[in-house]
Coordinates of C-alpha atoms and ligand atoms in Angstrom, one line a residue:
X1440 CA 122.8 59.2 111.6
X1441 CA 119.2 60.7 112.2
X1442 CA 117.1 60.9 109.3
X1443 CA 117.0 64.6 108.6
X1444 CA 121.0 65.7 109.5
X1445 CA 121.8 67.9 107.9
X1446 CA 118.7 69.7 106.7
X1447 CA 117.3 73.0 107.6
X1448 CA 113.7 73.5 108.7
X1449 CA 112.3 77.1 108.2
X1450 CA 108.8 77.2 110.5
X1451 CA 106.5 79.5 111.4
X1452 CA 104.4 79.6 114.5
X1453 CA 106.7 78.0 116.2
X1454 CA 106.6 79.5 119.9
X1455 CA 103.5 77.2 120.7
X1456 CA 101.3 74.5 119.6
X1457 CA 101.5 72.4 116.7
X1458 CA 104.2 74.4 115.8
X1459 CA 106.3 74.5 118.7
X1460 CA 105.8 70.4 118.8
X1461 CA 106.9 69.9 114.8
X1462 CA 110.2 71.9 115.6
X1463 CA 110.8 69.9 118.5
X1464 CA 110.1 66.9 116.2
X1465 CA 112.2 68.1 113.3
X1466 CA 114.9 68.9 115.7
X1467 CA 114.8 65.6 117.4
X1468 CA 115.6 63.7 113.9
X1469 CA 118.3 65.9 113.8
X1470 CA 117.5 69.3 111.1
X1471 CA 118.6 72.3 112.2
X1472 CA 115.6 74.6 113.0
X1473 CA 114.5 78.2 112.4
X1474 CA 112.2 79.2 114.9
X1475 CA 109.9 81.5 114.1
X1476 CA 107.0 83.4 115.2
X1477 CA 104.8 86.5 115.8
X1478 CA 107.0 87.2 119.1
X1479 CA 110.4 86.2 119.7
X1480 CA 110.0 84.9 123.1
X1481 CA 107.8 81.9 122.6
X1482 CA 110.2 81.1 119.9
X1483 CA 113.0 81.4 121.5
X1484 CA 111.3 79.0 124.7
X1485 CA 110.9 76.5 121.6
X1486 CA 114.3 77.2 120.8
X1487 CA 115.6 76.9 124.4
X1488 CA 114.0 73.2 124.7
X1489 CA 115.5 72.1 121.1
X1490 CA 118.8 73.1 122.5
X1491 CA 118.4 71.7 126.2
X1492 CA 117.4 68.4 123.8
X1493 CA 121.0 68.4 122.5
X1494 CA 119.7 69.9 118.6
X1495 CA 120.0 72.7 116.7
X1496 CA 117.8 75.6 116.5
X1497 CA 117.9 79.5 115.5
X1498 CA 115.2 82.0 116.3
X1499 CA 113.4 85.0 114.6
X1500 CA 110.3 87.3 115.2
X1501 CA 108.7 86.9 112.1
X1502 CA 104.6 87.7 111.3
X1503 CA 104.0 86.1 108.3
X1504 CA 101.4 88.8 107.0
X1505 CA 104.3 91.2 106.3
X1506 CA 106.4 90.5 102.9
X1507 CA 109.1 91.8 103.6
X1508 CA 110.2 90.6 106.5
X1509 CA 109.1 86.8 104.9
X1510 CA 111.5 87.3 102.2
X1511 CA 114.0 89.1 104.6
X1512 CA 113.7 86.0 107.0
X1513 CA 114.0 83.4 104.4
X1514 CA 117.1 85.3 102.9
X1515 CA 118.9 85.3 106.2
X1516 CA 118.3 81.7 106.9
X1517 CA 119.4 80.5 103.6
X1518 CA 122.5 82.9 103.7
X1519 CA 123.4 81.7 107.6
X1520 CA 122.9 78.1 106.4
X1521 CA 123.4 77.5 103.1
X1522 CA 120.0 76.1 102.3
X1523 CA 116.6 75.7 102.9
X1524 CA 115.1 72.2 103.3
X1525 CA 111.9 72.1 104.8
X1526 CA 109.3 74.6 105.4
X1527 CA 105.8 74.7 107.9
X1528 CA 103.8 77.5 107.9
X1529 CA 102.0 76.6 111.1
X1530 CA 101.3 80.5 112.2
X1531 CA 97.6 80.8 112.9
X1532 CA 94.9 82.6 114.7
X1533 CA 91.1 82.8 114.8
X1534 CA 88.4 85.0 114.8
X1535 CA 85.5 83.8 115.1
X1536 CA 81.6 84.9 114.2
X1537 CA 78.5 84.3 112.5
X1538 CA 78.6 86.1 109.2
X1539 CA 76.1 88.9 110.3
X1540 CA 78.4 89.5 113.0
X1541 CA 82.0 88.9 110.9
X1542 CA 83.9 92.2 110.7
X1543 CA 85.8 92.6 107.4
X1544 CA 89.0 93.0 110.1
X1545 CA 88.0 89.3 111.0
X1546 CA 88.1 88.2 107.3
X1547 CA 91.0 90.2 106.4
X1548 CA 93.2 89.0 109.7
X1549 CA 92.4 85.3 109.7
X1550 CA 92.8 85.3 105.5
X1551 CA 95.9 87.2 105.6
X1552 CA 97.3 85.1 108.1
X1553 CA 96.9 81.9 107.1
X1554 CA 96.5 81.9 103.3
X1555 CA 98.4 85.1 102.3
X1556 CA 100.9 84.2 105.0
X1557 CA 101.2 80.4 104.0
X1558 CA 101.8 81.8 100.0
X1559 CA 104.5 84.4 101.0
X1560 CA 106.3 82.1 102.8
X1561 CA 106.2 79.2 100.0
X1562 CA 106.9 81.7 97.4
X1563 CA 109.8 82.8 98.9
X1564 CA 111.3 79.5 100.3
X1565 CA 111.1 77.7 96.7
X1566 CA 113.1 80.5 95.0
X1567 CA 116.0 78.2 97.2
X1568 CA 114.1 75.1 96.6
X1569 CA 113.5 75.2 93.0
X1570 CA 117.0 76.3 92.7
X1571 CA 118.4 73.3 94.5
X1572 CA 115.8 70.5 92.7
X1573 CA 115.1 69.9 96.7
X1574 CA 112.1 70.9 99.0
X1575 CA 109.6 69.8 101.2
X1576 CA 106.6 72.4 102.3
X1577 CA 103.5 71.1 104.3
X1578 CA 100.6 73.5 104.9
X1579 CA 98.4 73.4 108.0
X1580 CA 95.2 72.8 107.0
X1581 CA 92.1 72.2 109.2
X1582 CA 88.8 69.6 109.5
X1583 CA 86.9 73.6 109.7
X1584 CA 87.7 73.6 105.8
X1585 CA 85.3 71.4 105.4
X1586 CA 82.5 73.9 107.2
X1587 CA 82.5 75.0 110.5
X1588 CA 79.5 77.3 112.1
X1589 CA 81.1 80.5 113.1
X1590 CA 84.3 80.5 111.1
X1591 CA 83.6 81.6 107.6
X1592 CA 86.8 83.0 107.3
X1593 CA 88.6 80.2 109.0
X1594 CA 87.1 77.2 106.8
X1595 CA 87.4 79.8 104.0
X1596 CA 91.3 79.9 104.5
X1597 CA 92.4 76.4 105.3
X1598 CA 90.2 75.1 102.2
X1599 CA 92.1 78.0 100.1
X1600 CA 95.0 76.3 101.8
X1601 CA 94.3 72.8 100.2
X1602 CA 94.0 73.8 96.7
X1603 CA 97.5 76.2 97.5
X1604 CA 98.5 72.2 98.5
X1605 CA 97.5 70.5 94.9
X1606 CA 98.8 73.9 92.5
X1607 CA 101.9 74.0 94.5
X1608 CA 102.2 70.5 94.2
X1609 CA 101.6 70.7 90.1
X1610 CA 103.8 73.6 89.8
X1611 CA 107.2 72.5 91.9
X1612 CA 107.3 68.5 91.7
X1613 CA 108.9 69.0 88.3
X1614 CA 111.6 70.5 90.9
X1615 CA 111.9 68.0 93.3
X1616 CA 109.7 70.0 96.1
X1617 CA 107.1 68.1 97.2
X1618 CA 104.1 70.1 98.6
X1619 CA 101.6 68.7 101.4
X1620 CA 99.0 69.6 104.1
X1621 CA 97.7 68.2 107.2
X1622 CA 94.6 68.8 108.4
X1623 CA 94.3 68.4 112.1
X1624 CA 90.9 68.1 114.8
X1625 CA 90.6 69.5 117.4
X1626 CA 94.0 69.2 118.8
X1627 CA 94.8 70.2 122.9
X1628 CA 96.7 74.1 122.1
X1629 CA 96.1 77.3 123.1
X1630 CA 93.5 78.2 120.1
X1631 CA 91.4 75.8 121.3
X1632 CA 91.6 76.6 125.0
X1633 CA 90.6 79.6 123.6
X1634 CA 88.0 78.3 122.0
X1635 CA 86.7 77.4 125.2
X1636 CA 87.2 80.7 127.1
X1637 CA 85.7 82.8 124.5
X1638 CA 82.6 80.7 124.5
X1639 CA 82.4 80.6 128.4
X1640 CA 82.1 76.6 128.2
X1641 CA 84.7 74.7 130.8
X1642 CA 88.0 73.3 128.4
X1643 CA 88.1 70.1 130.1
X1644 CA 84.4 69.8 129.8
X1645 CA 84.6 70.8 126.0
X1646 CA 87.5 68.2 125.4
X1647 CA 85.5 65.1 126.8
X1648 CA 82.8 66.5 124.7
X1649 CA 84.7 66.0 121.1
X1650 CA 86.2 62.8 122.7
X1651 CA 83.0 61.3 122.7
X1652 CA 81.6 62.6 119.4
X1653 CA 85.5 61.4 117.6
X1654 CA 86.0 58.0 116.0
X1655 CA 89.5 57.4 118.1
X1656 CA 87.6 59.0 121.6
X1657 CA 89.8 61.5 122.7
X1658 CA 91.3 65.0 120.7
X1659 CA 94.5 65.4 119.4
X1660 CA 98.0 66.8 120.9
X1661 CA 100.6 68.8 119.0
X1662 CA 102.4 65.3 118.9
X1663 CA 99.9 63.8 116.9
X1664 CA 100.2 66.3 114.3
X1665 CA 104.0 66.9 114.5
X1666 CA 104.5 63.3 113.5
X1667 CA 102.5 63.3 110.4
X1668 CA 104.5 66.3 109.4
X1669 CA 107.9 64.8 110.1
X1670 CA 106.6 61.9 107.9
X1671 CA 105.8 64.2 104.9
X1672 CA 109.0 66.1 105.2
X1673 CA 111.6 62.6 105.5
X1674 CA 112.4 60.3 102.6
X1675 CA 110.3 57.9 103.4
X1676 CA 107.3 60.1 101.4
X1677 CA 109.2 61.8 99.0
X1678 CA 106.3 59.8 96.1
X1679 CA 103.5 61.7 98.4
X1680 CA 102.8 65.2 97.0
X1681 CA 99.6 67.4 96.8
X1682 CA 97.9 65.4 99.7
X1683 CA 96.1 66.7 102.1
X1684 CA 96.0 64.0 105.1
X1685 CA 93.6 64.6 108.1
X1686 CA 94.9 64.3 111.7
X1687 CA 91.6 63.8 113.4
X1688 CA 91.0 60.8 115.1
X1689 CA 89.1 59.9 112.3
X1690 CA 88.2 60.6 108.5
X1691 CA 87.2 63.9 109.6
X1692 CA 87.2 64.5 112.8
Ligands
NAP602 P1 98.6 78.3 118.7 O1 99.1 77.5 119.9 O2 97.8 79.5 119.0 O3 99.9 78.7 117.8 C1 99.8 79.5 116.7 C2 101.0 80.4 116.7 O4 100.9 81.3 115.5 C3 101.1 81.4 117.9 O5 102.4 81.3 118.4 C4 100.8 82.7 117.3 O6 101.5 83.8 117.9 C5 101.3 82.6 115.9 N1 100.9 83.6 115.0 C6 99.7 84.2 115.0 N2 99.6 85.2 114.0 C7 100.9 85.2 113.4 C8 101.5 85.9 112.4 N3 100.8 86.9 111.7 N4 102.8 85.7 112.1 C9 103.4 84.7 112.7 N5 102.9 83.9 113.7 C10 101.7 84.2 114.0 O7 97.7 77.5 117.7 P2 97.8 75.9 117.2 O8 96.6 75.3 117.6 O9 99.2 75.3 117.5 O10 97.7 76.2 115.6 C11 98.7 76.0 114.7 C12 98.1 75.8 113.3 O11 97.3 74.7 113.3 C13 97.2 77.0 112.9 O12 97.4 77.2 111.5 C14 95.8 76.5 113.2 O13 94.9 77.1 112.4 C15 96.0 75.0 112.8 N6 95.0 74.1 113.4 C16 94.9 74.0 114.8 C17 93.9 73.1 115.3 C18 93.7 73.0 116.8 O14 92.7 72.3 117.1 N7 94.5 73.5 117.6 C19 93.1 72.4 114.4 C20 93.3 72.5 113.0 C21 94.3 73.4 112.5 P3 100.7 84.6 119.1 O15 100.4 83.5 120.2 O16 101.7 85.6 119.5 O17 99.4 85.2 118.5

């Protein structure tokens, strides 16, 4: 029997990246997955390779800015399943600037998505979790929320996202939900490739240069992080709440 039968993983983001690699992860230890993202058809590619992997996986279009169709998404997994196990909010974009240059629709995007979209999907998901004295939420945070030139609103958000970490932690462990984040480097997605395009600088070129300058020498891959999430949402950490552990190839990247 594989460590998480049985359970049911709602995630966001899921279509690509770090997400797309935790629901393959979650999948592969045997939870059934809810796919989710901005557009249906990277989740539903997610989806495709969960299935072609012999597991279990459902898909939905969800943006995690808009509350109702959070709480609508969360009811309709919870009716279809059951119950709601496990949730990552891994949905995320940037926009980055210099402050002079930062458009309030840069602050309000990046800090709606992440924060406001990480809270609406925790509140919703523990009104299943608190009910059922069982939960397991991990928030993605970022080494930019400890200051990053160029994304105020980005290191802005994924620190909000690590105090989110500790009060959720305080408020739901008397309920059995345990509430952690990870906080990944530069990991090998399409947001940092993007990274590299915006700023006209080659992406192999940018790679080998945060290789050199990270303790481990190279950057992350989805893997990396996927794994440290599967940790924090199996048995084996259910005394681990209101962490925040940093996937970086180092203490901070
Ligand atoms: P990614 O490959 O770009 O995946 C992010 C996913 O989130 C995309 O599928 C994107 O959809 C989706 N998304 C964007 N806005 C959304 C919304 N409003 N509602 C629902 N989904 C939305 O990025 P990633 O690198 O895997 O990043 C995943 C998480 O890790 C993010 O929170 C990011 O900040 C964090 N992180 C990444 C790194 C890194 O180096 N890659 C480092 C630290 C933290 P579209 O593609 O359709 O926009």
């Amino acid at each position: 029997m594989a460590e998480l039968d049985g359970r049911v993983a709602f995630l966001t983001g899921a279509g690509r990246g770090i997400g797309a690699a935790t629901a393959q992860t979650l999948a592969a230890r045997g939870a059934t997955v809810v796919a989710t993202d901005l557009e249906q058809e990277p989740a539903a590619e997610t989806a495709a390779r969960i299935g072609a992997a012999g597991g279990s996986a459902r898909v939905m279009a969800l943006d995690v800015t808009d509350v109702r169709a959070v709480d609508d998404a969360v009811a309709r997994t919870v009716a279809e399943f059951g119950r709601l196990d496990i949730l990552v909010a891994c949905a995320g974009i940037l926009r980055d600037n210099l402050l002079f240059k930062m458009t309030d629709d840069d602050w309000d995007t990046v800090i709606d998505t992440h924060l406001k979209g990480s809270f609406l999907v925790a509140r919703a998901a523990q009104r299943h979790m608190v009910a059922r004295r069982y939960g397991k939420i991990v928030f993605v945070s970022s080494t930019s929320a400890l200051g990053n030139r160029g994304q105020a609103n980005y290191s802005a958000a994924k620190a909000g996202l690590q105090g989110l970490t500790r009060t959720l932690a305080i408020e739901l462990g008397p309920f059995n939900v345990n509430v952690n984040a990870v906080a990944p480097g530069f990991i090998e997605t399409r947001m940092t490739r993007a990274v590299a395009e915006r700023t006209g600088v080659d992406y192999e070129q940018l790679k080998a240069e945060v290789a050199a300058t990270t303790p481990l020498r190279r950057v992350g891959r989805p893997e990396d992080v996927a794994n440290v999430i599967a940790f924090l949402v199996g048995d084996e950490s259910s005394f681990v709440s209101g962490q925040v552990i940093y996937v970086a190839g180092g203490p901070r990247g």
